[in-house]
Structures are given as C-alpha cells and as structure tokens.
mmCIF file of C-alpha atoms in Angstrom:
data_model
loop_
_atom_site.group_PDB
_atom_site.id
_atom_site.type_symbol
_atom_site.label_atom_id
_atom_site.label_comp_id
_atom_site.label_asym_id
_atom_site.label_seq_id
_atom_site.Cartn_x
_atom_site.Cartn_y
_atom_site.Cartn_z
ATOM 1 C CA UNK A 1 123.304 89.993 115.947
ATOM 2 C CA UNK A 2 125.521 87.954 118.199
ATOM 3 C CA UNK A 3 128.356 89.161 120.344
ATOM 4 C CA UNK A 4 131.421 89.574 118.184
ATOM 5 C CA UNK A 5 129.578 89.744 114.876
ATOM 6 C CA UNK A 6 130.268 92.847 112.787
ATOM 7 C CA UNK A 7 127.845 95.749 112.769
ATOM 8 C CA UNK A 8 126.210 95.881 109.349
ATOM 9 C CA UNK A 9 123.701 98.708 109.748
ATOM 10 C CA UNK A 10 123.726 101.919 111.795
ATOM 11 C CA UNK A 11 120.597 104.051 112.081
ATOM 12 C CA UNK A 12 120.735 107.654 113.245
ATOM 13 C CA UNK A 13 117.392 109.047 114.317
ATOM 14 C CA UNK A 14 117.286 112.818 114.009
ATOM 15 C CA UNK A 15 118.824 115.130 111.477
ATOM 16 C CA UNK A 16 120.140 118.587 112.170
ATOM 17 C CA UNK A 17 123.783 119.385 112.460
ATOM 18 C CA UNK A 18 124.585 116.659 115.003
ATOM 19 C CA UNK A 19 122.759 113.939 113.072
ATOM 20 C CA UNK A 20 124.288 114.832 109.731
ATOM 21 C CA UNK A 21 127.799 115.178 111.161
ATOM 22 C CA UNK A 22 127.488 111.819 112.927
ATOM 23 C CA UNK A 23 126.204 110.163 109.740
ATOM 24 C CA UNK A 24 128.976 111.666 107.617
ATOM 25 C CA UNK A 25 131.693 110.628 110.083
ATOM 26 C CA UNK A 26 130.360 107.095 110.463
ATOM 27 C CA UNK A 27 129.887 106.672 106.710
ATOM 28 C CA UNK A 28 133.513 107.701 106.220
ATOM 29 C CA UNK A 29 134.996 105.644 109.064
ATOM 30 C CA UNK A 30 133.017 102.409 109.318
ATOM 31 C CA UNK A 31 134.250 99.301 107.521
ATOM 32 C CA UNK A 32 133.087 98.478 104.022
ATOM 33 C CA UNK A 33 129.881 96.501 103.999
ATOM 34 C CA UNK A 34 128.174 98.448 106.756
ATOM 35 C CA UNK A 35 125.559 101.097 106.011
ATOM 36 C CA UNK A 36 124.480 104.299 107.711
ATOM 37 C CA UNK A 37 120.869 105.443 107.544
ATOM 38 C CA UNK A 38 119.775 108.869 108.750
ATOM 39 C CA UNK A 39 116.096 109.306 109.578
ATOM 40 C CA UNK A 40 114.763 112.816 109.964
ATOM 41 C CA UNK A 41 111.270 114.165 110.347
ATOM 42 C CA UNK A 42 109.518 116.519 107.974
ATOM 43 C CA UNK A 43 107.419 117.813 110.893
ATOM 44 C CA UNK A 44 110.389 119.034 112.897
ATOM 45 C CA UNK A 45 111.920 121.970 111.068
ATOM 46 C CA UNK A 46 115.597 122.729 110.738
ATOM 47 C CA UNK A 47 116.834 125.547 112.899
ATOM 48 C CA UNK A 48 118.193 128.011 110.333
ATOM 49 C CA UNK A 49 120.854 129.709 112.385
ATOM 50 C CA UNK A 50 124.499 130.253 111.620
ATOM 51 C CA UNK A 51 126.361 127.270 112.955
ATOM 52 C CA UNK A 52 128.703 127.996 115.829
ATOM 53 C CA UNK A 53 131.993 126.302 115.110
ATOM 54 C CA UNK A 54 135.403 126.271 116.691
ATOM 55 C CA UNK A 55 138.717 125.513 114.938
ATOM 56 C CA UNK A 56 138.532 121.679 115.233
ATOM 57 C CA UNK A 57 135.741 121.770 112.597
ATOM 58 C CA UNK A 58 138.505 122.136 110.020
ATOM 59 C CA UNK A 59 140.044 118.799 111.082
ATOM 60 C CA UNK A 60 136.585 117.173 111.013
ATOM 61 C CA UNK A 61 135.931 118.421 107.469
ATOM 62 C CA UNK A 62 139.418 117.351 106.375
ATOM 63 C CA UNK A 63 138.765 113.856 107.809
ATOM 64 C CA UNK A 64 135.682 113.713 105.584
ATOM 65 C CA UNK A 65 137.765 114.750 102.585
ATOM 66 C CA UNK A 66 135.959 118.065 102.175
ATOM 67 C CA UNK A 67 137.866 120.743 100.297
ATOM 68 C CA UNK A 68 137.785 123.957 102.336
ATOM 69 C CA UNK A 69 137.232 126.294 99.371
ATOM 70 C CA UNK A 70 134.442 124.107 97.934
ATOM 71 C CA UNK A 71 132.798 123.851 101.353
ATOM 72 C CA UNK A 72 132.788 127.612 101.906
ATOM 73 C CA UNK A 73 131.450 128.239 98.394
ATOM 74 C CA UNK A 74 128.649 125.639 98.731
ATOM 75 C CA UNK A 75 127.523 126.947 102.125
ATOM 76 C CA UNK A 76 128.015 130.685 101.539
ATOM 77 C CA UNK A 77 130.468 130.392 104.424
ATOM 78 C CA UNK A 78 133.040 132.774 105.753
ATOM 79 C CA UNK A 79 136.137 132.615 107.915
ATOM 80 C CA UNK A 80 135.785 133.091 111.637
ATOM 81 C CA UNK A 81 138.552 134.298 113.936
ATOM 82 C CA UNK A 82 136.645 134.184 117.223
ATOM 83 C CA UNK A 83 133.275 134.447 118.930
ATOM 84 C CA UNK A 84 131.939 137.755 120.212
ATOM 85 C CA UNK A 85 129.540 137.762 123.150
ATOM 86 C CA UNK A 86 127.362 140.880 123.252
ATOM 87 C CA UNK A 87 125.917 142.034 126.608
ATOM 88 C CA UNK A 88 128.082 139.350 128.199
ATOM 89 C CA UNK A 89 128.849 140.847 131.629
ATOM 90 C CA UNK A 90 126.325 143.658 131.487
ATOM 91 C CA UNK A 91 124.154 145.420 128.912
ATOM 92 C CA UNK A 92 126.457 147.166 126.459
ATOM 93 C CA UNK A 93 129.546 145.097 127.313
ATOM 94 C CA UNK A 94 131.214 142.910 124.714
ATOM 95 C CA UNK A 95 133.656 140.072 125.035
ATOM 96 C CA UNK A 96 135.553 138.668 122.062
ATOM 97 C CA UNK A 97 136.970 135.171 122.484
ATOM 98 C CA UNK A 98 139.639 134.874 119.774
ATOM 99 C CA UNK A 99 140.779 131.564 118.300
ATOM 100 C CA UNK A 100 144.448 131.760 119.058
ATOM 101 C CA UNK A 101 146.943 132.828 121.628
ATOM 102 C CA UNK A 102 147.861 136.131 123.186
ATOM 103 C CA UNK A 103 151.348 137.489 122.685
ATOM 104 C CA UNK A 104 154.416 135.302 122.934
ATOM 105 C CA UNK A 105 156.162 133.822 125.940
ATOM 106 C CA UNK A 106 159.288 135.684 127.037
ATOM 107 C CA UNK A 107 162.279 133.753 128.371
ATOM 108 C CA UNK A 108 160.129 130.795 129.389
ATOM 109 C CA UNK A 109 157.518 132.905 131.204
ATOM 110 C CA UNK A 110 153.973 132.819 129.838
ATOM 111 C CA UNK A 111 152.888 136.019 128.069
ATOM 112 C CA UNK A 112 149.840 136.378 130.361
ATOM 113 C CA UNK A 113 152.082 136.643 133.406
ATOM 114 C CA UNK A 114 153.995 139.566 131.901
ATOM 115 C CA UNK A 115 150.726 141.183 130.776
ATOM 116 C CA UNK A 116 149.095 140.846 134.214
ATOM 117 C CA UNK A 117 152.056 142.477 135.949
ATOM 118 C CA UNK A 118 152.099 145.380 133.465
ATOM 119 C CA UNK A 119 148.282 145.687 133.587
ATOM 120 C CA UNK A 120 148.340 145.932 137.392
ATOM 121 C CA UNK A 121 150.814 148.801 136.993
ATOM 122 C CA UNK A 122 148.429 150.485 134.525
ATOM 123 C CA UNK A 123 150.927 150.301 131.678
ATOM 124 C CA UNK A 124 149.295 148.086 129.009
ATOM 125 C CA UNK A 125 145.998 147.991 127.140
ATOM 126 C CA UNK A 126 143.371 145.228 127.072
ATOM 127 C CA UNK A 127 144.730 141.772 126.355
ATOM 128 C CA UNK A 128 142.816 141.628 123.029
ATOM 129 C CA UNK A 129 145.416 144.035 121.623
ATOM 130 C CA UNK A 130 147.935 141.187 121.887
ATOM 131 C CA UNK A 131 145.873 138.632 119.934
ATOM 132 C CA UNK A 132 146.341 138.554 116.180
ATOM 133 C CA UNK A 133 142.882 136.978 115.780
ATOM 134 C CA UNK A 134 141.168 139.601 117.958
ATOM 135 C CA UNK A 135 142.867 142.518 116.230
ATOM 136 C CA UNK A 136 142.099 141.122 112.752
ATOM 137 C CA UNK A 137 138.473 140.315 113.681
ATOM 138 C CA UNK A 138 137.819 143.815 115.042
ATOM 139 C CA UNK A 139 139.397 145.317 111.902
ATOM 140 C CA UNK A 140 137.351 143.037 109.620
ATOM 141 C CA UNK A 141 140.537 141.593 108.103
ATOM 142 C CA UNK A 142 141.629 138.062 107.294
ATOM 143 C CA UNK A 143 144.564 136.428 105.524
ATOM 144 C CA UNK A 144 145.360 132.751 105.087
ATOM 145 C CA UNK A 145 146.746 131.532 108.401
ATOM 146 C CA UNK A 146 150.172 130.584 109.523
ATOM 147 C CA UNK A 147 149.500 127.804 112.039
ATOM 148 C CA UNK A 148 151.909 129.182 114.620
ATOM 149 C CA UNK A 149 150.151 132.554 114.767
ATOM 150 C CA UNK A 150 146.402 131.997 114.805
ATOM 151 C CA UNK A 151 143.562 129.555 114.391
ATOM 152 C CA UNK A 152 140.290 129.965 112.578
ATOM 153 C CA UNK A 153 137.204 128.039 111.574
ATOM 154 C CA UNK A 154 134.099 128.637 109.472
ATOM 155 C CA UNK A 155 130.616 130.043 109.775
ATOM 156 C CA UNK A 156 127.914 128.674 107.503
ATOM 157 C CA UNK A 157 124.185 128.194 107.216
ATOM 158 C CA UNK A 158 123.004 124.600 106.744
ATOM 159 C CA UNK A 159 119.781 125.357 104.775
ATOM 160 C CA UNK A 160 121.821 126.990 102.014
ATOM 161 C CA UNK A 161 123.398 123.708 100.939
ATOM 162 C CA UNK A 162 121.705 122.593 97.727
ATOM 163 C CA UNK A 163 124.367 120.306 96.294
ATOM 164 C CA UNK A 164 126.293 117.793 98.348
ATOM 165 C CA UNK A 165 129.790 118.790 99.397
ATOM 166 C CA UNK A 166 130.414 115.305 100.754
ATOM 167 C CA UNK A 167 128.971 112.081 99.402
ATOM 168 C CA UNK A 168 129.622 109.121 101.688
ATOM 169 C CA UNK A 169 130.281 105.671 100.240
ATOM 170 C CA UNK A 170 127.542 103.787 102.066
ATOM 171 C CA UNK A 171 124.730 105.874 103.457
ATOM 172 C CA UNK A 172 121.183 106.812 102.749
ATOM 173 C CA UNK A 173 118.792 109.461 103.905
ATOM 174 C CA UNK A 174 115.199 108.743 104.819
ATOM 175 C CA UNK A 175 113.139 111.929 104.718
ATOM 176 C CA UNK A 176 109.538 112.455 105.680
ATOM 177 C CA UNK A 177 109.712 109.526 108.050
ATOM 178 C CA UNK A 178 106.574 108.797 110.005
ATOM 179 C CA UNK A 179 106.529 106.760 113.168
ATOM 180 C CA UNK A 180 104.311 103.709 112.943
#
C-alpha cells in the first residue's frame, strides 16, 4: 500500500463486544470494495455477562440499520432506564444513576439549584424522586419514551444471539484462528 491509496482490507483481531461492534460499524461505513475481517480465538471464551450500555447504543444500532424490536427479540433484551450500583458508598447502600434529567428548570434556574436549596432546608426528598427514569425503574415500569422526558437503552446477553440481527455488506468472520 502506498500513501494515498485506498484501504482495501481491514482486519480486527479479537472478538467480544468491542471487536464485533467495531467490525459492524466499519462494514457499514467503509467504502464499497473494502472488506472487514474479524479474527477471534476459540481458546479465549466469551464473557457471558449482561452488556452494560448507555443510551447512545440506540444511535449506534440505528446507524447499523438494526430494528429495535427485532434486536431486543433476538437478544432476549430488555429496556434499561439507568444503572444501579449496589454497596456503592458502603455495604447496604445503593445508588441509581438514571438515564435522564431531574425535574425541570424554573425561570431559567437549573432544577438542581432549587432542589439543593430546599434540601438544605430539609423540605424535599432524595433527588431520585424528581427523575422520571429513576421513579419508573424503582417501580419496575416502562412506557415508550418521549425524548424530552427520559432516555433509555438496552440490556442484552451476547451469547444468546443465534441468528444475525445485522448482516454487513462486506465482512467475514474467521473463527478458531490459530497463530502460526
């Protein structure tokens, strides 16, 4: 390859979530005529944990052309309104980080400023009570979102996928690769 010549072949070494997401994105975005090859080892197992996602995963999947309902069905996924950290500050303490805002600004002043003043006076409850995502998550409730009110993403397990949800135009997978 000489400087200025087009890239014709991209090789990603290592599977897992990062490898597969990189391969899918490159296969979707690179010019026609280039190929993406993913090489993963059969001796290094896949970590079978629930994937931790944040709301931008929805934009990533949309960029790939993945239908949200089909994706959730194929991965036995669910909706996720936040991340809860158990034993976060101390044993027995919990912290829920919701995907979305808290309250609404009042007359140009950020909601948190009003809440802090009232909290210092002992008048209001924990800030989670003012987050639609936190309240819904704690109640085990979900409804399709209105973008101005809350954000969400998905939780899924990679090993569950048995049929492709996304088939790139120009890529291949090399499994059971052995270094030579």
